[in-house]
Amino acid sequence: MTVKKILTEPNEILRQISKPVEKVGKEEQKLMDDMLETMYSANGIGLAAVQIGVPKRIIVMDLSKDEKIKEPRYFVNPKIKNKDSLKSTYEEGCLSVPNQFAEIDRPKKCDIEYLDYNGKKKLLKAEGLLATCIQHEMDHLEGILFIDYLSKLKKSMIIKKLSKNKSSRIVV
Ligand code: NI
């Protein structure tokens, strides 16, 4: 497993629409292993492949609270089958939008159809944090970031801040 570099906004790759996976094979499993390792090392709870520069419809997540107990989840080609009209609100952040947080409303419950690590078709009835997290990650597959839900002013302030941090970063 390899820890990859996580792309941060502004970056055109993050705005791409990810492509469906035709078959879950060795290559895709290796990608999922690397994604999980990258996510753990960045202390994230979810990561989409496009965030490490691979625009494929693959997501990894781990919502376990205990650091010692790992509960990795893998979603390939996830599709939302059902959405609740009730909303829930969480303060969201994103590994691709470092150090920025905002309250975002999303459907409280949703059903997700997807392929697992072994390419098996599965259905997940998600609620609460799990539902919010999978919807946040699925947005990445469409090139959408949580800051896109904010007002134009708020969003442009965040992007300005991130761009500034980027340009002052030096690697020697
Ligand atoms: Ni994110």
mmCIF file of C-alpha atoms and ligand atoms in Angstrom:
data_model
loop_
_atom_site.group_PDB
_atom_site.id
_atom_site.type_symbol
_atom_site.label_atom_id
_atom_site.label_comp_id
_atom_site.label_asym_id
_atom_site.label_seq_id
_atom_site.Cartn_x
_atom_site.Cartn_y
_atom_site.Cartn_z
ATOM 1 C CA MET A 1 0.000 0.000 0.000
ATOM 2 C CA THR A 2 1.201 3.461 -0.866
ATOM 3 C CA VAL A 3 0.250 6.825 0.558
ATOM 4 C CA LYS A 4 -0.592 9.113 -2.371
ATOM 5 C CA LYS A 5 -0.685 12.871 -2.619
ATOM 6 C CA ILE A 6 -4.138 14.352 -2.054
ATOM 7 C CA LEU A 7 -5.087 17.064 -4.541
ATOM 8 C CA THR A 8 -6.463 20.270 -3.087
ATOM 9 C CA GLU A 9 -8.761 22.965 -4.443
ATOM 10 C CA PRO A 10 -8.278 24.832 -6.715
ATOM 11 C CA ASN A 11 -7.367 21.962 -9.052
ATOM 12 C CA GLU A 12 -9.038 21.136 -12.380
ATOM 13 C CA ILE A 13 -8.790 17.379 -11.831
ATOM 14 C CA LEU A 14 -11.062 17.660 -8.780
ATOM 15 C CA ARG A 15 -13.710 19.158 -11.084
ATOM 16 C CA GLN A 16 -13.713 16.233 -13.521
ATOM 17 C CA ILE A 17 -16.582 13.763 -13.698
ATOM 18 C CA SER A 18 -15.217 10.348 -12.728
ATOM 19 C CA LYS A 19 -15.675 7.400 -15.088
ATOM 20 C CA PRO A 20 -17.518 4.187 -14.199
ATOM 21 C CA VAL A 21 -15.399 1.131 -13.419
ATOM 22 C CA GLU A 22 -15.981 -1.722 -15.870
ATOM 23 C CA LYS A 23 -14.671 -4.513 -13.695
ATOM 24 C CA VAL A 24 -13.281 -4.688 -10.169
ATOM 25 C CA GLY A 25 -9.922 -6.362 -10.710
ATOM 26 C CA LYS A 26 -6.452 -6.366 -9.184
ATOM 27 C CA GLU A 27 -5.708 -2.848 -10.401
ATOM 28 C CA GLU A 28 -8.863 -1.429 -8.814
ATOM 29 C CA GLN A 29 -8.201 -3.300 -5.560
ATOM 30 C CA LYS A 30 -4.658 -1.919 -5.438
ATOM 31 C CA LEU A 31 -6.112 1.547 -5.987
ATOM 32 C CA MET A 32 -8.593 1.004 -3.119
ATOM 33 C CA ASP A 33 -5.755 -0.173 -0.829
ATOM 34 C CA ASP A 34 -3.727 2.936 -1.654
ATOM 35 C CA MET A 35 -6.764 5.171 -1.175
ATOM 36 C CA LEU A 36 -7.468 3.698 2.242
ATOM 37 C CA GLU A 37 -3.843 4.073 3.326
ATOM 38 C CA THR A 38 -3.834 7.679 2.072
ATOM 39 C CA MET A 39 -7.101 8.425 3.882
ATOM 40 C CA TYR A 40 -5.881 6.938 7.171
ATOM 41 C CA SER A 41 -2.597 8.815 7.028
ATOM 42 C CA ALA A 42 -4.472 12.094 6.477
ATOM 43 C CA ASN A 43 -6.942 11.302 9.308
ATOM 44 C CA GLY A 44 -9.911 11.432 6.956
ATOM 45 C CA ILE A 45 -13.088 9.357 7.128
ATOM 46 C CA GLY A 46 -13.730 9.228 3.379
ATOM 47 C CA LEU A 47 -11.846 9.605 0.113
ATOM 48 C CA ALA A 48 -12.779 9.478 -3.569
ATOM 49 C CA ALA A 49 -10.265 8.232 -6.157
ATOM 50 C CA VAL A 50 -10.296 11.563 -7.998
ATOM 51 C CA GLN A 51 -8.808 13.179 -4.885
ATOM 52 C CA ILE A 52 -5.583 11.289 -5.583
ATOM 53 C CA GLY A 53 -5.846 12.136 -9.272
ATOM 54 C CA VAL A 54 -7.634 9.008 -10.547
ATOM 55 C CA PRO A 55 -11.045 9.965 -11.980
ATOM 56 C CA LYS A 56 -12.732 6.579 -11.439
ATOM 57 C CA ARG A 57 -16.000 6.059 -9.577
ATOM 58 C CA ILE A 58 -14.428 4.588 -6.438
ATOM 59 C CA ILE A 59 -14.816 5.667 -2.798
ATOM 60 C CA VAL A 60 -13.323 4.405 0.446
ATOM 61 C CA MET A 61 -14.596 5.235 3.918
ATOM 62 C CA ASP A 62 -14.075 4.295 7.534
ATOM 63 C CA LEU A 63 -16.359 5.807 10.153
ATOM 64 C CA SER A 64 -15.212 3.704 13.118
ATOM 65 C CA LYS A 65 -14.617 5.839 16.189
ATOM 66 C CA ASP A 66 -12.030 3.551 17.733
ATOM 67 C CA GLU A 67 -8.681 4.037 15.998
ATOM 68 C CA LYS A 68 -7.638 0.472 16.716
ATOM 69 C CA ILE A 69 -10.685 -1.083 15.129
ATOM 70 C CA LYS A 70 -10.667 -0.565 11.390
ATOM 71 C CA GLU A 71 -13.933 -0.797 9.494
ATOM 72 C CA PRO A 72 -13.022 -0.005 5.896
ATOM 73 C CA ARG A 73 -15.856 0.390 3.407
ATOM 74 C CA TYR A 74 -15.399 0.315 -0.355
ATOM 75 C CA PHE A 75 -17.860 1.641 -2.919
ATOM 76 C CA VAL A 76 -17.410 1.134 -6.650
ATOM 77 C CA ASN A 77 -19.879 2.775 -9.088
ATOM 78 C CA PRO A 78 -22.219 3.890 -6.278
ATOM 79 C CA LYS A 79 -25.728 4.981 -7.261
ATOM 80 C CA ILE A 80 -28.333 6.638 -5.066
ATOM 81 C CA LYS A 81 -31.552 4.654 -5.245
ATOM 82 C CA ASN A 82 -33.638 6.531 -2.706
ATOM 83 C CA LYS A 83 -33.318 9.804 -0.864
ATOM 84 C CA ASP A 84 -35.102 11.022 2.219
ATOM 85 C CA SER A 85 -36.928 14.339 1.978
ATOM 86 C CA LEU A 86 -35.865 15.041 5.568
ATOM 87 C CA LYS A 87 -32.506 16.740 5.884
ATOM 88 C CA SER A 88 -29.771 16.546 8.433
ATOM 89 C CA THR A 89 -26.972 19.030 8.998
ATOM 90 C CA TYR A 90 -23.342 18.283 9.691
ATOM 91 C CA GLU A 91 -20.305 20.495 9.823
ATOM 92 C CA GLU A 92 -18.318 19.174 6.861
ATOM 93 C CA GLY A 93 -14.700 19.376 5.937
ATOM 94 C CA CYS A 94 -12.768 17.769 3.090
ATOM 95 C CA LEU A 95 -9.197 16.547 2.611
ATOM 96 C CA SER A 96 -9.187 18.480 -0.686
ATOM 97 C CA VAL A 97 -10.318 21.708 1.018
ATOM 98 C CA PRO A 98 -7.883 21.765 3.942
ATOM 99 C CA ASN A 99 -8.798 23.472 7.225
ATOM 100 C CA GLN A 100 -12.168 24.734 5.987
ATOM 101 C CA PHE A 101 -15.473 23.681 7.511
ATOM 102 C CA ALA A 102 -19.106 24.551 6.924
ATOM 103 C CA GLU A 103 -22.546 23.301 7.885
ATOM 104 C CA ILE A 104 -24.186 21.525 4.964
ATOM 105 C CA ASP A 105 -27.740 20.122 4.695
ATOM 106 C CA ARG A 106 -28.193 16.794 2.969
ATOM 107 C CA PRO A 107 -30.909 14.125 2.863
ATOM 108 C CA LYS A 108 -30.934 12.318 6.205
ATOM 109 C CA LYS A 109 -31.273 8.848 4.724
ATOM 110 C CA CYS A 110 -30.395 7.316 1.384
ATOM 111 C CA ASP A 111 -30.100 3.891 -0.216
ATOM 112 C CA ILE A 112 -26.944 3.225 -2.198
ATOM 113 C CA GLU A 113 -26.384 0.497 -4.738
ATOM 114 C CA TYR A 114 -22.713 -0.258 -5.406
ATOM 115 C CA LEU A 115 -20.054 -2.899 -6.003
ATOM 116 C CA ASP A 116 -17.853 -3.893 -3.081
ATOM 117 C CA TYR A 117 -14.107 -4.651 -2.917
ATOM 118 C CA ASN A 118 -14.725 -7.992 -4.638
ATOM 119 C CA GLY A 119 -17.016 -6.588 -7.307
ATOM 120 C CA LYS A 120 -20.146 -7.946 -5.634
ATOM 121 C CA LYS A 121 -23.365 -5.961 -5.979
ATOM 122 C CA LYS A 122 -24.569 -4.553 -2.656
ATOM 123 C CA LEU A 123 -27.281 -2.288 -1.271
ATOM 124 C CA LEU A 124 -26.670 -0.020 1.704
ATOM 125 C CA LYS A 125 -29.368 1.736 3.672
ATOM 126 C CA ALA A 126 -27.477 4.712 5.033
ATOM 127 C CA GLU A 127 -28.533 7.137 7.728
ATOM 128 C CA GLY A 128 -26.978 9.982 9.721
ATOM 129 C CA LEU A 129 -23.211 10.429 9.400
ATOM 130 C CA LEU A 130 -22.918 7.492 7.020
ATOM 131 C CA ALA A 131 -25.547 8.975 4.690
ATOM 132 C CA THR A 132 -23.901 12.411 4.776
ATOM 133 C CA CYS A 133 -20.437 11.005 4.211
ATOM 134 C CA ILE A 134 -21.393 8.831 1.232
ATOM 135 C CA GLN A 135 -23.239 11.783 -0.355
ATOM 136 C CA HIS A 136 -20.211 14.033 0.175
ATOM 137 C CA GLU A 137 -17.955 11.427 -1.448
ATOM 138 C CA MET A 138 -20.383 10.830 -4.315
ATOM 139 C CA ASP A 139 -20.328 14.560 -5.021
ATOM 140 C CA HIS A 140 -16.583 14.202 -5.655
ATOM 141 C CA LEU A 141 -17.412 11.762 -8.480
ATOM 142 C CA GLU A 142 -19.378 14.591 -10.142
ATOM 143 C CA GLY A 143 -16.640 17.169 -9.588
ATOM 144 C CA ILE A 144 -18.596 18.813 -6.770
ATOM 145 C CA LEU A 145 -17.054 20.024 -3.499
ATOM 146 C CA PHE A 146 -18.972 20.931 -0.329
ATOM 147 C CA ILE A 147 -17.974 24.578 -0.740
ATOM 148 C CA ASP A 148 -20.122 24.664 -3.905
ATOM 149 C CA TYR A 149 -23.185 24.698 -1.616
ATOM 150 C CA LEU A 150 -22.075 27.901 0.096
ATOM 151 C CA SER A 151 -22.836 31.449 -0.999
ATOM 152 C CA LYS A 152 -20.695 32.808 -3.845
ATOM 153 C CA LEU A 153 -18.954 35.171 -1.456
ATOM 154 C CA LYS A 154 -18.122 32.521 1.134
ATOM 155 C CA LYS A 155 -16.910 30.132 -1.544
ATOM 156 C CA SER A 156 -14.665 32.670 -3.259
ATOM 157 C CA MET A 157 -13.182 33.667 0.105
ATOM 158 C CA ILE A 158 -12.273 30.053 0.813
ATOM 159 C CA ILE A 159 -10.770 29.516 -2.651
ATOM 160 C CA LYS A 160 -8.764 32.724 -2.315
ATOM 161 C CA LYS A 161 -7.413 31.558 1.017
ATOM 162 C CA LEU A 162 -6.502 28.138 -0.368
ATOM 163 C CA SER A 163 -4.809 29.619 -3.448
ATOM 164 C CA LYS A 164 -2.771 31.932 -1.251
ATOM 165 C CA ASN A 165 -1.596 29.041 0.908
ATOM 166 C CA LYS A 166 -0.622 27.175 -2.234
ATOM 167 C CA SER A 167 1.445 29.959 -3.762
ATOM 168 C CA SER A 168 3.356 30.581 -0.560
ATOM 169 C CA ARG A 169 4.228 26.935 -0.186
ATOM 170 C CA ILE A 170 7.817 26.096 -1.031
ATOM 171 C CA VAL A 171 9.483 22.730 -1.406
ATOM 172 C CA VAL A 172 13.243 22.794 -1.041
HETATM 173 NI NI NI B 1 -14.208 15.498 0.382
#
